[in-house]
PDB file of C-alpha atoms in Angstrom:
ATOM      1  CA  SER A   1      64.435  42.209 -24.513  1.00  0.00           C
ATOM      2  CA  ASN A   2      61.665  43.880 -22.762  1.00  0.00           C
ATOM      3  CA  PRO A   3      59.996  41.434 -20.299  1.00  0.00           C
ATOM      4  CA  SER A   4      56.945  43.957 -19.769  1.00  0.00           C
ATOM      5  CA  ASP A   5      56.196  43.573 -23.442  1.00  0.00           C
ATOM      6  CA  ASP A   6      52.905  41.537 -23.999  1.00  0.00           C
ATOM      7  CA  PHE A   7      54.820  39.348 -26.507  1.00  0.00           C
ATOM      8  CA  ASN A   8      56.687  37.866 -23.645  1.00  0.00           C
ATOM      9  CA  PRO A   9      59.899  37.042 -25.270  1.00  0.00           C
ATOM     10  CA  ALA A  10      61.835  33.913 -24.075  1.00  0.00           C
ATOM     11  CA  PHE A  11      65.530  33.321 -24.510  1.00  0.00           C
ATOM     12  CA  SER A  12      66.186  30.684 -26.977  1.00  0.00           C
ATOM     13  CA  GLY A  13      69.679  30.448 -27.541  1.00  0.00           C
ATOM     14  CA  GLY A  14      73.172  31.978 -28.393  1.00  0.00           C
ATOM     15  CA  ASP A  15      75.064  32.123 -25.202  1.00  0.00           C
ATOM     16  CA  THR A  16      77.621  29.524 -26.743  1.00  0.00           C
ATOM     17  CA  ASP A  17      79.888  29.437 -23.635  1.00  0.00           C
ATOM     18  CA  GLY A  18      77.056  29.536 -21.166  1.00  0.00           C
ATOM     19  CA  ASP A  19      78.563  32.259 -18.992  1.00  0.00           C
ATOM     20  CA  GLY A  20      75.438  34.510 -19.127  1.00  0.00           C
ATOM     21  CA  ASN A  21      77.441  37.392 -20.890  1.00  0.00           C
ATOM     22  CA  LEU A  22      76.882  38.734 -24.398  1.00  0.00           C
ATOM     23  CA  ASP A  23      80.596  38.214 -25.453  1.00  0.00           C
ATOM     24  CA  VAL A  24      82.123  39.678 -28.484  1.00  0.00           C
ATOM     25  CA  GLY A  25      80.651  38.283 -31.584  1.00  0.00           C
ATOM     26  CA  GLU A  26      77.846  36.418 -29.818  1.00  0.00           C
ATOM     27  CA  THR A  27      74.230  36.815 -30.954  1.00  0.00           C
ATOM     28  CA  TRP A  28      71.516  35.980 -28.585  1.00  0.00           C
ATOM     29  CA  THR A  29      68.077  35.039 -29.752  1.00  0.00           C
ATOM     30  CA  TYR A  30      64.623  35.565 -27.949  1.00  0.00           C
ATOM     31  CA  THR A  31      61.424  34.251 -29.728  1.00  0.00           C
ATOM     32  CA  ALA A  32      57.707  35.601 -28.886  1.00  0.00           C
ATOM     33  CA  SER A  33      54.292  35.242 -30.208  1.00  0.00           C
ATOM     34  CA  HIS A  34      51.094  37.531 -30.071  1.00  0.00           C
ATOM     35  CA  THR A  35      47.612  36.357 -30.473  1.00  0.00           C
ATOM     36  CA  VAL A  36      45.847  38.829 -32.753  1.00  0.00           C
ATOM     37  CA  THR A  37      42.504  40.187 -31.173  1.00  0.00           C
ATOM     38  CA  GLN A  38      39.146  40.920 -32.962  1.00  0.00           C
ATOM     39  CA  ALA A  39      39.524  44.378 -31.852  1.00  0.00           C
ATOM     40  CA  GLU A  40      42.878  44.658 -33.711  1.00  0.00           C
ATOM     41  CA  ILE A  41      41.425  43.218 -36.908  1.00  0.00           C
ATOM     42  CA  ASP A  42      38.376  45.652 -36.649  1.00  0.00           C
ATOM     43  CA  ALA A  43      40.905  48.615 -36.217  1.00  0.00           C
ATOM     44  CA  GLY A  44      42.707  47.540 -39.494  1.00  0.00           C
ATOM     45  CA  LEU A  45      45.974  49.150 -38.233  1.00  0.00           C
ATOM     46  CA  PRO A  46      49.420  47.664 -38.715  1.00  0.00           C
ATOM     47  CA  LEU A  47      50.494  45.820 -35.762  1.00  0.00           C
ATOM     48  CA  VAL A  48      53.902  47.313 -34.605  1.00  0.00           C
ATOM     49  CA  ASN A  49      56.093  45.558 -32.044  1.00  0.00           C
ATOM     50  CA  VAL A  50      58.836  47.266 -30.478  1.00  0.00           C
ATOM     51  CA  ALA A  51      61.804  45.240 -28.943  1.00  0.00           C
ATOM     52  CA  THR A  52      64.288  46.917 -26.635  1.00  0.00           C
ATOM     53  CA  GLY A  53      67.773  45.740 -25.724  1.00  0.00           C
ATOM     54  CA  ASP A  54      69.989  46.980 -23.122  1.00  0.00           C
ATOM     55  CA  THR A  55      73.190  46.075 -21.227  1.00  0.00           C
ATOM     56  CA  ASP A  56      75.216  47.742 -18.182  1.00  0.00           C
ATOM     57  CA  GLN A  57      77.854  49.043 -20.645  1.00  0.00           C
ATOM     58  CA  THR A  58      75.521  50.551 -23.362  1.00  0.00           C
ATOM     59  CA  GLY A  59      72.300  52.421 -23.727  1.00  0.00           C
ATOM     60  CA  PRO A  60      68.998  50.836 -24.678  1.00  0.00           C
ATOM     61  CA  LYS A  61      68.611  50.246 -28.396  1.00  0.00           C
ATOM     62  CA  THR A  62      65.342  49.208 -30.117  1.00  0.00           C
ATOM     63  CA  ASP A  63      63.978  47.735 -33.257  1.00  0.00           C
ATOM     64  CA  ASP A  64      60.497  46.705 -34.390  1.00  0.00           C
ATOM     65  CA  ALA A  65      58.573  44.413 -36.631  1.00  0.00           C
ATOM     66  CA  THR A  66      55.357  45.382 -38.229  1.00  0.00           C
ATOM     67  CA  VAL A  67      52.681  42.929 -39.653  1.00  0.00           C
ATOM     68  CA  THR A  68      49.794  44.202 -41.856  1.00  0.00           C
ATOM     69  CA  VAL A  69      46.240  43.702 -40.857  1.00  0.00           C
ATOM     70  CA  LYS A  70      44.079  42.528 -43.776  1.00  0.00           C
ATOM     71  CA  GLN A  71      40.525  43.195 -43.326  1.00  0.00           C
ATOM     72  CA  ALA A  72      37.952  41.019 -45.441  1.00  0.00           C
ATOM     73  CA  PRO A  73      34.267  42.369 -44.495  1.00  0.00           C
ATOM     74  CA  ASP A  74      31.694  40.035 -46.094  1.00  0.00           C
ATOM     75  CA  PHE A  75      28.279  38.696 -45.140  1.00  0.00           C
ATOM     76  CA  THR A  76      25.792  35.989 -46.736  1.00  0.00           C
ATOM     77  CA  LEU A  77      21.836  36.656 -47.012  1.00  0.00           C
ATOM     78  CA  THR A  78      19.515  33.788 -47.405  1.00  0.00           C
ATOM     79  CA  LYS A  79      15.643  34.253 -47.730  1.00  0.00           C
ATOM     80  CA  VAL A  80      13.134  31.536 -47.560  1.00  0.00           C
ATOM     81  CA  ALA A  81       9.483  31.319 -47.759  1.00  0.00           C
ATOM     82  CA  ASN A  82       8.087  29.018 -45.375  1.00  0.00           C
ATOM     83  CA  LYS A  83       5.139  27.869 -47.051  1.00  0.00           C
ATOM     84  CA  ASP A  84       4.749  26.128 -50.398  1.00  0.00           C
ATOM     85  CA  VAL A  85       1.269  26.857 -51.524  1.00  0.00           C
ATOM     86  CA  VAL A  86      -1.475  29.506 -50.963  1.00  0.00           C
ATOM     87  CA  ASN A  87      -4.844  29.832 -52.661  1.00  0.00           C
ATOM     88  CA  ALA A  88      -6.758  32.642 -51.234  1.00  0.00           C
ATOM     89  CA  ALA A  89      -6.182  36.377 -50.462  1.00  0.00           C
ATOM     90  CA  GLY A  90      -5.551  37.115 -46.831  1.00  0.00           C
ATOM     91  CA  GLN A  91      -3.327  33.933 -46.193  1.00  0.00           C
ATOM     92  CA  THR A  92       0.084  34.596 -44.820  1.00  0.00           C
ATOM     93  CA  ILE A  93       3.676  33.479 -45.993  1.00  0.00           C
ATOM     94  CA  PRO A  94       6.067  33.404 -43.013  1.00  0.00           C
ATOM     95  CA  CYS A  95       9.557  34.061 -44.298  1.00  0.00           C
ATOM     96  CA  THR A  96      12.981  33.507 -42.742  1.00  0.00           C
ATOM     97  CA  ILE A  97      15.983  35.891 -43.769  1.00  0.00           C
ATOM     98  CA  ALA A  98      19.204  35.005 -42.306  1.00  0.00           C
ATOM     99  CA  LEU A  99      22.303  37.435 -42.471  1.00  0.00           C
ATOM    100  CA  THR A 100      25.591  35.837 -41.485  1.00  0.00           C
ATOM    101  CA  ASN A 101      28.779  37.644 -41.216  1.00  0.00           C
ATOM    102  CA  THR A 102      31.256  35.626 -43.285  1.00  0.00           C
ATOM    103  CA  GLY A 103      34.034  38.075 -43.102  1.00  0.00           C
ATOM    104  CA  ASN A 104      36.870  38.690 -40.574  1.00  0.00           C
ATOM    105  CA  VAL A 105      35.630  42.109 -39.392  1.00  0.00           C
ATOM    106  CA  THR A 106      32.691  43.045 -37.099  1.00  0.00           C
ATOM    107  CA  LEU A 107      29.759  44.710 -38.973  1.00  0.00           C
ATOM    108  CA  THR A 108      28.142  47.667 -37.952  1.00  0.00           C
ATOM    109  CA  GLY A 109      25.346  49.806 -39.540  1.00  0.00           C
ATOM    110  CA  ILE A 110      23.321  46.671 -40.544  1.00  0.00           C
ATOM    111  CA  THR A 111      20.306  47.214 -42.788  1.00  0.00           C
ATOM    112  CA  VAL A 112      18.149  44.662 -44.387  1.00  0.00           C
ATOM    113  CA  ASN A 113      15.516  45.978 -46.731  1.00  0.00           C
ATOM    114  CA  ASP A 114      12.647  43.871 -48.568  1.00  0.00           C
ATOM    115  CA  PRO A 115      10.378  45.865 -50.419  1.00  0.00           C
ATOM    116  CA  LEU A 116       7.689  42.940 -50.787  1.00  0.00           C
ATOM    117  CA  LEU A 117       7.754  42.644 -46.816  1.00  0.00           C
ATOM    118  CA  GLY A 118       7.401  46.305 -46.309  1.00  0.00           C
ATOM    119  CA  GLY A 119      10.793  47.627 -46.753  1.00  0.00           C
ATOM    120  CA  ALA A 120      13.383  48.047 -43.737  1.00  0.00           C
ATOM    121  CA  LEU A 121      13.147  44.920 -41.421  1.00  0.00           C
ATOM    122  CA  ASN A 122      14.250  45.864 -37.810  1.00  0.00           C
ATOM    123  CA  ASN A 123      13.200  42.810 -35.877  1.00  0.00           C
ATOM    124  CA  TYR A 124      15.579  39.882 -35.515  1.00  0.00           C
ATOM    125  CA  ALA A 125      17.119  37.399 -33.205  1.00  0.00           C
ATOM    126  CA  GLY A 126      20.638  36.120 -32.681  1.00  0.00           C
ATOM    127  CA  ASP A 127      22.454  39.495 -31.645  1.00  0.00           C
ATOM    128  CA  ASN A 128      24.506  38.789 -28.550  1.00  0.00           C
ATOM    129  CA  GLY A 129      23.497  42.088 -27.325  1.00  0.00           C
ATOM    130  CA  ASN A 130      26.244  44.537 -28.700  1.00  0.00           C
ATOM    131  CA  GLY A 131      24.135  45.587 -31.907  1.00  0.00           C
ATOM    132  CA  LYS A 132      27.011  44.595 -34.104  1.00  0.00           C
ATOM    133  CA  LEU A 133      27.076  41.253 -36.406  1.00  0.00           C
ATOM    134  CA  ASP A 134      30.158  39.743 -34.967  1.00  0.00           C
ATOM    135  CA  VAL A 135      32.367  37.468 -37.067  1.00  0.00           C
ATOM    136  CA  GLY A 136      30.427  34.219 -37.474  1.00  0.00           C
ATOM    137  CA  GLU A 137      27.349  35.455 -36.015  1.00  0.00           C
ATOM    138  CA  THR A 138      23.955  35.118 -37.666  1.00  0.00           C
ATOM    139  CA  TRP A 139      20.856  37.456 -37.277  1.00  0.00           C
ATOM    140  CA  THR A 140      17.407  35.985 -38.213  1.00  0.00           C
ATOM    141  CA  TYR A 141      14.417  37.953 -39.479  1.00  0.00           C
ATOM    142  CA  THR A 142      11.156  36.184 -39.475  1.00  0.00           C
ATOM    143  CA  PRO A 143       8.591  38.675 -41.433  1.00  0.00           C
ATOM    144  CA  THR A 144       5.235  37.522 -42.798  1.00  0.00           C
ATOM    145  CA  TYR A 145       3.649  38.531 -46.290  1.00  0.00           C
ATOM    146  CA  ILE A 146       0.126  38.746 -46.601  1.00  0.00           C
ATOM    147  CA  VAL A 147      -1.331  37.494 -49.825  1.00  0.00           C
ATOM    148  CA  LYS A 148      -3.409  40.248 -51.824  1.00  0.00           C
ATOM    149  CA  ALA A 149      -6.257  39.347 -54.104  1.00  0.00           C
ATOM    150  CA  SER A 150      -4.626  41.482 -56.828  1.00  0.00           C
ATOM    151  CA  PRO A 151      -2.237  40.985 -58.211  1.00  0.00           C
ATOM    152  CA  ASP A 152      -1.280  38.001 -56.118  1.00  0.00           C
ATOM    153  CA  ILE A 153      -4.428  35.965 -56.965  1.00  0.00           C
ATOM    154  CA  SER A 154      -5.322  36.404 -60.688  1.00  0.00           C
ATOM    155  CA  GLU A 155      -5.803  34.070 -63.445  1.00  0.00           C
ATOM    156  CA  ASN A 156      -2.351  35.283 -64.855  1.00  0.00           C
ATOM    157  CA  VAL A 157      -0.068  34.976 -61.787  1.00  0.00           C
ATOM    158  CA  TYR A 158       0.476  31.718 -60.505  1.00  0.00           C
ATOM    159  CA  THR A 159       4.048  32.191 -58.885  1.00  0.00           C
ATOM    160  CA  LEU A 160       4.940  34.838 -56.205  1.00  0.00           C
ATOM    161  CA  ASN A 161       8.776  35.625 -56.664  1.00  0.00           C
ATOM    162  CA  PHE A 162      10.176  36.384 -53.188  1.00  0.00           C
ATOM    163  CA  GLY A 163      13.619  37.455 -54.550  1.00  0.00           C
ATOM    164  CA  GLY A 164      15.295  40.867 -54.498  1.00  0.00           C
ATOM    165  CA  GLY A 165      16.304  43.233 -51.906  1.00  0.00           C
ATOM    166  CA  THR A 166      19.540  44.612 -50.354  1.00  0.00           C
ATOM    167  CA  GLY A 167      21.663  44.097 -47.451  1.00  0.00           C
ATOM    168  CA  THR A 168      24.535  45.970 -45.732  1.00  0.00           C
ATOM    169  CA  PHE A 169      27.158  47.374 -48.083  1.00  0.00           C
ATOM    170  CA  GLY A 170      24.253  47.605 -50.799  1.00  0.00           C
ATOM    171  CA  GLN A 171      24.817  44.076 -51.949  1.00  0.00           C
ATOM    172  CA  ILE A 172      21.919  42.847 -53.881  1.00  0.00           C
ATOM    173  CA  TRP A 173      20.484  39.365 -53.371  1.00  0.00           C
ATOM    174  CA  ASN A 174      18.445  38.925 -56.573  1.00  0.00           C
ATOM    175  CA  GLY A 175      20.094  35.437 -57.022  1.00  0.00           C
ATOM    176  CA  GLN A 176      18.468  33.884 -53.886  1.00  0.00           C
ATOM    177  CA  THR A 177      14.845  33.554 -54.604  1.00  0.00           C
ATOM    178  CA  SER A 178      11.962  31.583 -53.132  1.00  0.00           C
ATOM    179  CA  SER A 179       8.764  31.057 -54.935  1.00  0.00           C
ATOM    180  CA  ILE A 180       5.403  30.109 -53.692  1.00  0.00           C
ATOM    181  CA  LYS A 181       2.502  28.548 -55.844  1.00  0.00           C
ATOM    182  CA  LEU A 182      -0.664  30.399 -56.121  1.00  0.00           C
ATOM    183  CA  THR A 183      -3.678  28.433 -56.837  1.00  0.00           C
ATOM    184  CA  GLN A 184      -7.096  29.374 -57.647  1.00  0.00           C
ATOM    185  CA  THR A 185     -10.108  27.655 -56.301  1.00  0.00           C
ATOM    186  CA  ILE A 186     -13.049  27.802 -58.724  1.00  0.00           C
ATOM    187  CA  VAL A 187     -16.606  27.389 -56.859  1.00  0.00           C
ATOM    188  CA  THR A 188     -19.463  26.478 -59.250  1.00  0.00           C
ATOM    189  CA  GLY A 189     -22.866  26.363 -58.117  1.00  0.00           C
TER     190      GLY A 189
END
């Protein structure tokens, strides 16, 4: 056993006669554990632990144990229009787009693109300051859409569909839509 190993092995048994010597035929057992770090998950490399045993009568011998790291990068993206009805060009529709890391790997190179809201969205809140979408972290974007006279307000358009766009890894969120009712006010005089 190597006491300097970060696994901190502890003797758990095997000295059957209690004399502190590894007698012929005896097997001493040590146990240890290691808490996996986020950096190790992000690296995605196998975790290899090498144990070394040594005695006064022999040279050291080693053996290793390997554990595979399984990465599962993923995220969710939700988009909500924060207004139910508009009835005139120039009115604004504030939106909320939330991007959450639901996987087990820190995400980098984050992009959120919404053609209806001007393309690439770069202003967000929720980052802990490292510029990476950490596991469990949510970034919130709050862009605003300005209603246009045409084609938004016309006799044939009554619903403005807020679905569509792309997020990191090229995932498409077409299934997550918000709709705004567009109403016309007719003034007679």
